[in-house]
Amino acid sequence: MTDHVSTHQAEEDARNAALLFHLNGRIVPRAEAVVSIYDSGFMLGDGVWEGVRLYNGRWTFLDEHMERLFEAAKAIDLEIGLTPDQVKQAIFDLQAANGMQTDAHARLMVTRGVKTRPFQHPALSQQGPTVAIIMEHSRPRIPRPITLATVPHLRGLPMTQDPKLNSHSKLNCILACIAAQKAGADEALMLDVHGFVNTTNACNFFIVKKGEVWTSTGDYCMNGITRRKVIELCRANGIPVFERNFSLVDTYSADEAFLTGTFGAQTPVGVIDGRQIGTGQMGPMTERLRGLYKQLVGA
Ligand SMILES: Cc1ncc(COP(=O)(O)O)c(C=O)c1O
């Protein structure tokens, strides 16, 4: 980290230390935003979450995030106890309480709630769900190109733990991240069960080859909202885009590679498994898509 970046980070950390959070219908200071050690999210990773971003007064793609959250909750048979509009209102209220106008990130978490005994059975959560929102200042930065390492951990099959579930339990991704970091990389590149390039541990993954944009089929990764928006932007702007199977061999010879996610928008990848990708810097297609995305979200 350069001094300039670390000063900004320190300022942001100091501002974030004084924020308010939402916990079960109440707005509380950070020190009071705590959950029981019997909470099913803490104990078992039994919950679902969304990350949402505020740009210039607007929570980006909020309805899509609500749709994904409620679909995931239904899939794990968790009754949130609020309507999507009520969840949205909780976000707006917290934003107002924190006096935030732009460049903020919210993590909205819903768990099955506090259990009566420290065991797995979901019926032991009898007090209703825990709903919590962390909201932090988070200034967008021009990202430095990151490095990836391919790891042995795969994203699962839909009938094990469907990778489309944004579940609290992220151990599969965390193990991948640990393996990548031990290999000296920033993040993990994960393959699918067929050996095709799939996703990273926290973001969706794209390559650019001869003017075409490729990403995985989407069958084994998070149905990322940013991923979908980038595909739509390509289509709307005459950029050939393909959701397809491709291998590490295709990837190493790509002209560019980048990640997508709500938090970082589009992040260039400079090196994969020790091979420089393109110039190792942000490529022209990534830069173009970043510009189009910024326009779309009003950043
Ligand atoms: C594993 C994984 N992939 C991709 C993403 C990016 O999804 P989105 O673009 O909706 O933020 C996330 C974000 O939660 C994620 O956890």
Short mmCIF file of C-alpha atoms and ligand atoms in Angstrom, two decimals:
data_model
loop_
_atom_site.label_atom_id
_atom_site.label_comp_id
_atom_site.label_asym_id
_atom_site.label_seq_id
_atom_site.Cartn_x
_atom_site.Cartn_y
_atom_site.Cartn_z
CA MET A 1 0.00 0.00 0.00
CA THR A 2 1.34 3.49 -0.82
CA ASP A 3 1.30 6.14 1.93
CA HIS A 4 -1.40 8.00 0.02
CA VAL A 5 -3.66 4.93 -0.08
CA SER A 6 -2.96 4.00 3.55
CA THR A 7 -3.83 7.56 4.71
CA HIS A 8 -7.17 7.34 2.88
CA GLN A 9 -7.76 3.91 4.38
CA ALA A 10 -6.94 5.15 7.89
CA GLU A 11 -9.33 8.12 7.46
CA GLU A 12 -12.06 5.80 6.24
CA ASP A 13 -11.48 3.35 9.10
CA ALA A 14 -11.73 6.25 11.61
CA ARG A 15 -15.02 7.47 10.08
CA ASN A 16 -16.37 3.92 10.09
CA ALA A 17 -15.56 3.39 13.76
CA ALA A 18 -18.24 5.94 14.72
CA LEU A 19 -21.13 4.60 12.65
CA LEU A 20 -24.57 3.34 13.56
CA PHE A 21 -25.88 -0.08 12.55
CA HIS A 22 -29.27 -1.75 12.26
CA LEU A 23 -30.04 -4.69 14.51
CA ASN A 24 -33.51 -6.25 14.61
CA GLY A 25 -35.44 -3.04 13.95
CA ARG A 26 -33.23 -0.80 16.12
CA ILE A 27 -30.50 1.62 15.11
CA VAL A 28 -27.61 1.19 17.52
CA PRO A 29 -23.98 2.27 17.93
CA ARG A 30 -21.36 -0.16 16.71
CA ALA A 31 -20.53 -1.39 20.23
CA GLU A 32 -24.16 -2.45 20.75
CA ALA A 33 -24.51 -4.17 17.39
CA VAL A 34 -23.80 -7.63 18.78
CA VAL A 35 -25.55 -10.98 18.45
CA SER A 36 -25.79 -13.98 20.74
CA ILE A 37 -23.25 -16.79 20.54
CA TYR A 38 -26.39 -18.92 20.10
CA ASP A 39 -27.21 -17.09 16.88
CA SER A 40 -27.51 -19.61 14.04
CA GLY A 41 -25.44 -17.36 11.80
CA PHE A 42 -22.57 -17.34 14.29
CA MET A 43 -22.93 -20.96 15.28
CA LEU A 44 -23.53 -22.61 11.89
CA GLY A 45 -23.33 -20.03 9.12
CA ASP A 46 -27.11 -20.48 8.76
CA GLY A 47 -28.16 -17.28 7.04
CA VAL A 48 -28.12 -15.27 3.82
CA TRP A 49 -26.80 -11.82 2.98
CA GLU A 50 -26.44 -9.12 0.34
CA GLY A 51 -23.85 -6.42 -0.27
CA VAL A 52 -25.27 -3.18 -1.69
CA ARG A 53 -23.59 0.06 -2.75
CA LEU A 54 -24.63 3.71 -2.51
CA TYR A 55 -23.55 6.02 -5.33
CA ASN A 56 -24.75 9.62 -5.31
CA GLY A 57 -27.87 9.10 -3.24
CA ARG A 58 -28.96 5.88 -4.96
CA TRP A 59 -28.60 2.31 -3.71
CA THR A 60 -27.52 0.54 -6.86
CA PHE A 61 -29.82 -2.21 -8.20
CA LEU A 62 -31.58 -2.40 -4.84
CA ASP A 63 -34.62 -4.24 -6.22
CA GLU A 64 -32.39 -6.92 -7.77
CA HIS A 65 -30.60 -7.35 -4.43
CA MET A 66 -33.94 -7.69 -2.63
CA GLU A 67 -35.10 -10.26 -5.16
CA ARG A 68 -31.93 -12.33 -4.68
CA LEU A 69 -32.12 -12.05 -0.89
CA PHE A 70 -35.75 -13.17 -0.72
CA GLU A 71 -35.13 -15.99 -3.21
CA ALA A 72 -32.19 -17.24 -1.10
CA ALA A 73 -34.23 -16.97 2.11
CA LYS A 74 -37.02 -18.98 0.51
CA ALA A 75 -34.53 -21.59 -0.68
CA ILE A 76 -33.25 -22.15 2.87
CA ASP A 77 -36.81 -21.95 4.29
CA LEU A 78 -36.06 -18.82 6.31
CA GLU A 79 -38.93 -16.40 6.89
CA ILE A 80 -37.42 -12.90 7.00
CA GLY A 81 -40.55 -11.49 8.65
CA LEU A 82 -40.33 -8.26 6.66
CA THR A 83 -41.39 -7.32 3.14
CA PRO A 84 -38.76 -6.26 0.59
CA ASP A 85 -40.06 -2.68 0.98
CA GLN A 86 -39.58 -2.86 4.75
CA VAL A 87 -36.01 -4.11 4.31
CA LYS A 88 -35.37 -1.28 1.84
CA GLN A 89 -36.81 1.22 4.33
CA ALA A 90 -34.45 -0.10 7.02
CA ILE A 91 -31.54 0.61 4.66
CA PHE A 92 -32.83 4.13 3.93
CA ASP A 93 -33.36 4.85 7.64
CA LEU A 94 -29.85 3.72 8.51
CA GLN A 95 -28.41 5.78 5.67
CA ALA A 96 -30.21 8.85 7.05
CA ALA A 97 -29.07 8.10 10.61
CA ASN A 98 -25.48 7.92 9.40
CA GLY A 99 -25.89 11.02 7.22
CA MET A 100 -24.54 9.22 4.16
CA GLN A 101 -25.03 10.64 0.66
CA THR A 102 -22.66 8.59 -1.46
CA ASP A 103 -19.79 6.08 -1.52
CA ALA A 104 -21.13 3.75 1.13
CA HIS A 105 -21.46 -0.01 1.26
CA ALA A 106 -24.12 -1.93 3.17
CA ARG A 107 -23.97 -5.55 4.24
CA LEU A 108 -27.47 -6.81 4.90
CA MET A 109 -27.54 -10.05 6.86
CA VAL A 110 -30.41 -12.30 7.84
CA THR A 111 -29.86 -15.40 9.95
CA ARG A 112 -32.30 -17.99 11.29
CA GLY A 113 -31.85 -16.30 14.66
CA VAL A 114 -30.99 -17.32 18.19
CA LYS A 115 -31.16 -21.06 18.95
CA THR A 116 -32.28 -22.67 22.18
CA ARG A 117 -29.51 -25.32 22.06
CA PRO A 118 -26.15 -25.42 20.27
CA PHE A 119 -27.26 -27.93 17.62
CA GLN A 120 -27.96 -27.93 13.93
CA HIS A 121 -31.73 -28.44 13.77
CA PRO A 122 -33.37 -25.29 12.34
CA ALA A 123 -36.41 -25.70 14.60
CA LEU A 124 -34.14 -24.73 17.51
CA SER A 125 -34.26 -21.14 16.26
CA GLN A 126 -37.50 -20.11 17.94
CA GLN A 127 -37.21 -16.35 18.38
CA GLY A 128 -37.43 -15.36 14.71
CA PRO A 129 -34.64 -14.23 12.43
CA THR A 130 -31.79 -11.89 13.21
CA VAL A 131 -31.70 -8.98 10.76
CA ALA A 132 -28.58 -6.82 10.79
CA ILE A 133 -27.20 -4.11 8.52
CA ILE A 134 -23.63 -2.89 8.59
CA MET A 135 -23.21 0.33 6.61
CA GLU A 136 -19.74 1.77 6.04
CA HIS A 137 -18.11 4.59 4.13
CA SER A 138 -16.31 3.06 1.20
CA ARG A 139 -14.79 5.37 -1.36
CA PRO A 140 -14.32 3.84 -4.82
CA ARG A 141 -10.66 3.76 -5.86
CA ILE A 142 -8.90 3.18 -9.12
CA PRO A 143 -8.01 -0.45 -8.49
CA ARG A 144 -4.49 -1.78 -8.87
CA PRO A 145 -4.36 -4.95 -10.96
CA ILE A 146 -4.59 -7.94 -8.64
CA THR A 147 -2.98 -11.37 -8.82
CA LEU A 148 -4.83 -14.68 -8.84
CA ALA A 149 -3.76 -18.25 -8.16
CA THR A 150 -5.76 -21.27 -9.26
CA VAL A 151 -6.59 -23.41 -6.24
CA PRO A 152 -7.74 -27.02 -5.78
CA HIS A 153 -11.05 -25.94 -4.21
CA LEU A 154 -14.04 -26.03 -6.58
CA ARG A 155 -17.34 -24.19 -6.29
CA GLY A 156 -19.94 -26.85 -5.55
CA LEU A 157 -22.62 -28.53 -7.54
CA PRO A 158 -26.14 -27.09 -7.33
CA MET A 159 -27.26 -30.13 -5.32
CA THR A 160 -24.55 -29.79 -2.68
CA GLN A 161 -24.44 -26.15 -1.64
CA ASP A 162 -25.65 -24.20 -4.65
CA PRO A 163 -23.05 -21.48 -5.35
CA LYS A 164 -25.96 -19.15 -6.16
CA LEU A 165 -26.84 -19.04 -2.47
CA ASN A 166 -25.19 -16.03 -0.84
CA SER A 167 -24.97 -17.90 2.42
CA HIS A 168 -23.25 -16.83 5.60
CA SER A 169 -21.18 -19.97 5.40
CA LYS A 170 -18.36 -19.09 3.01
CA LEU A 171 -15.87 -21.74 4.13
CA ASN A 172 -15.49 -23.13 0.63
CA CYS A 173 -14.47 -19.67 -0.63
CA ILE A 174 -12.38 -18.90 2.46
CA LEU A 175 -10.38 -22.12 2.01
CA ALA A 176 -9.81 -21.12 -1.59
CA CYS A 177 -8.70 -17.64 -0.51
CA ILE A 178 -6.28 -19.09 2.05
CA ALA A 179 -4.76 -21.38 -0.57
CA ALA A 180 -4.33 -18.44 -2.97
CA GLN A 181 -2.73 -16.25 -0.34
CA LYS A 182 -0.35 -19.02 0.68
CA ALA A 183 0.62 -19.21 -2.99
CA GLY A 184 1.42 -15.48 -2.85
CA ALA A 185 -1.67 -14.25 -4.77
CA ASP A 186 -4.38 -11.79 -3.74
CA GLU A 187 -7.36 -14.01 -4.53
CA ALA A 188 -8.27 -17.49 -5.72
CA LEU A 189 -9.34 -18.54 -9.19
CA MET A 190 -11.72 -21.46 -8.81
CA LEU A 191 -12.60 -24.05 -11.46
CA ASP A 192 -15.92 -25.80 -11.90
CA VAL A 193 -16.50 -29.52 -11.50
CA HIS A 194 -15.57 -30.07 -15.17
CA GLY A 195 -12.27 -28.23 -14.85
CA PHE A 196 -13.41 -25.06 -16.65
CA VAL A 197 -12.54 -21.64 -15.29
CA ASN A 198 -15.41 -20.54 -13.10
CA THR A 199 -15.14 -17.71 -10.58
CA THR A 200 -12.93 -16.22 -7.90
CA ASN A 201 -13.59 -16.75 -4.20
CA ALA A 202 -15.51 -13.45 -3.85
CA CYS A 203 -16.20 -12.12 -7.35
CA ASN A 204 -17.23 -13.20 -10.82
CA PHE A 205 -14.48 -13.61 -13.41
CA PHE A 206 -14.16 -12.42 -17.02
CA ILE A 207 -11.48 -12.58 -19.70
CA VAL A 208 -11.11 -10.55 -22.89
CA LYS A 209 -9.81 -12.26 -26.03
CA LYS A 210 -9.46 -10.53 -29.39
CA GLY A 211 -12.18 -8.01 -28.58
CA GLU A 212 -14.57 -10.61 -27.14
CA VAL A 213 -15.63 -10.76 -23.50
CA TRP A 214 -15.94 -14.26 -21.99
CA THR A 215 -17.28 -15.40 -18.65
CA SER A 216 -18.26 -18.83 -17.36
CA THR A 217 -21.66 -20.35 -18.13
CA GLY A 218 -22.90 -19.17 -14.75
CA ASP A 219 -23.95 -22.68 -13.71
CA TYR A 220 -21.43 -23.00 -10.85
CA CYS A 221 -20.92 -19.45 -9.57
CA MET A 222 -22.79 -16.67 -7.83
CA ASN A 223 -25.46 -15.10 -10.05
CA GLY A 224 -23.66 -11.81 -9.58
CA ILE A 225 -25.68 -8.69 -10.25
CA THR A 226 -22.56 -6.85 -11.47
CA ARG A 227 -21.79 -9.82 -13.74
CA ARG A 228 -25.26 -9.56 -15.26
CA LYS A 229 -24.97 -5.79 -15.69
CA VAL A 230 -21.60 -6.13 -17.45
CA ILE A 231 -23.07 -8.71 -19.84
CA GLU A 232 -26.02 -6.38 -20.52
CA LEU A 233 -23.67 -3.43 -21.05
CA CYS A 234 -21.65 -5.45 -23.58
CA ARG A 235 -24.82 -6.39 -25.46
CA ALA A 236 -26.13 -2.81 -25.44
CA ASN A 237 -22.81 -1.47 -26.76
CA GLY A 238 -22.10 -3.98 -29.50
CA ILE A 239 -19.31 -5.74 -27.59
CA PRO A 240 -19.36 -9.50 -28.29
CA VAL A 241 -19.94 -11.30 -25.00
CA PHE A 242 -20.15 -15.03 -24.34
CA GLU A 243 -21.16 -17.10 -21.32
CA ARG A 244 -19.20 -20.23 -22.17
CA ASN A 245 -16.83 -22.92 -20.99
CA PHE A 246 -13.16 -22.02 -21.22
CA SER A 247 -9.97 -23.44 -19.79
CA LEU A 248 -6.89 -22.19 -18.01
CA VAL A 249 -5.03 -22.40 -21.34
CA ASP A 250 -7.55 -19.94 -22.83
CA THR A 251 -7.18 -17.78 -19.74
CA TYR A 252 -3.38 -17.52 -19.66
CA SER A 253 -3.36 -16.19 -23.22
CA ALA A 254 -6.17 -13.68 -22.64
CA ASP A 255 -5.55 -10.02 -23.52
CA GLU A 256 -7.24 -8.91 -20.29
CA ALA A 257 -8.94 -10.36 -17.25
CA PHE A 258 -11.13 -8.69 -14.66
CA LEU A 259 -13.42 -9.42 -11.73
CA THR A 260 -16.89 -8.09 -11.07
CA GLY A 261 -18.69 -7.50 -7.78
CA THR A 262 -20.81 -4.88 -6.07
CA PHE A 263 -17.97 -3.78 -3.81
CA GLY A 264 -15.23 -3.20 -6.39
CA ALA A 265 -17.30 -2.91 -9.61
CA GLN A 266 -14.69 -4.11 -12.15
CA THR A 267 -11.20 -4.98 -10.89
CA PRO A 268 -8.38 -5.67 -13.35
CA VAL A 269 -6.30 -8.83 -13.00
CA GLY A 270 -2.59 -8.47 -13.79
CA VAL A 271 -1.21 -11.95 -13.15
CA ILE A 272 -2.72 -15.45 -13.00
CA ASP A 273 -0.62 -18.38 -11.75
CA GLY A 274 2.56 -16.38 -12.35
CA ARG A 275 1.64 -15.54 -15.98
CA GLN A 276 1.24 -11.88 -16.84
CA ILE A 277 -2.12 -11.22 -18.47
CA GLY A 278 -1.81 -8.77 -21.39
CA THR A 279 0.30 -5.83 -20.25
CA GLY A 280 -0.30 -6.69 -16.61
CA GLN A 281 -2.19 -3.39 -16.26
CA MET A 282 -5.87 -2.47 -16.69
CA GLY A 283 -6.67 -3.15 -20.36
CA PRO A 284 -8.75 -0.97 -22.69
CA MET A 285 -11.85 -3.22 -22.57
CA THR A 286 -11.83 -3.32 -18.76
CA GLU A 287 -11.44 0.45 -18.70
CA ARG A 288 -14.28 0.89 -21.20
CA LEU A 289 -16.60 -1.38 -19.22
CA ARG A 290 -15.67 0.42 -16.00
CA GLY A 291 -16.66 3.69 -17.65
CA LEU A 292 -19.97 2.29 -18.95
CA TYR A 293 -20.74 0.80 -15.54
CA LYS A 294 -19.96 4.08 -13.77
CA GLN A 295 -22.41 5.84 -16.09
CA LEU A 296 -25.05 3.17 -15.42
CA VAL A 297 -24.81 3.45 -11.63
CA GLY A 298 -24.39 7.22 -11.66
CA ALA A 299 -21.04 7.10 -9.87
C1 LIG B 1 -18.77 -15.73 -4.36
C2 LIG B 1 -19.23 -14.43 -4.93
N1 LIG B 1 -19.14 -14.23 -6.27
C3 LIG B 1 -19.55 -13.08 -6.83
C4 LIG B 1 -20.07 -12.04 -6.07
C5 LIG B 1 -20.48 -10.76 -6.75
O1 LIG B 1 -21.87 -10.60 -6.80
P1 LIG B 1 -22.51 -9.16 -7.01
O2 LIG B 1 -22.03 -8.66 -8.33
O3 LIG B 1 -23.98 -9.40 -7.00
O4 LIG B 1 -22.03 -8.31 -5.88
C6 LIG B 1 -20.21 -12.22 -4.69
C7 LIG B 1 -20.81 -11.16 -3.87
O5 LIG B 1 -21.41 -11.39 -2.85
C8 LIG B 1 -19.79 -13.43 -4.11
O6 LIG B 1 -19.89 -13.66 -2.78
#
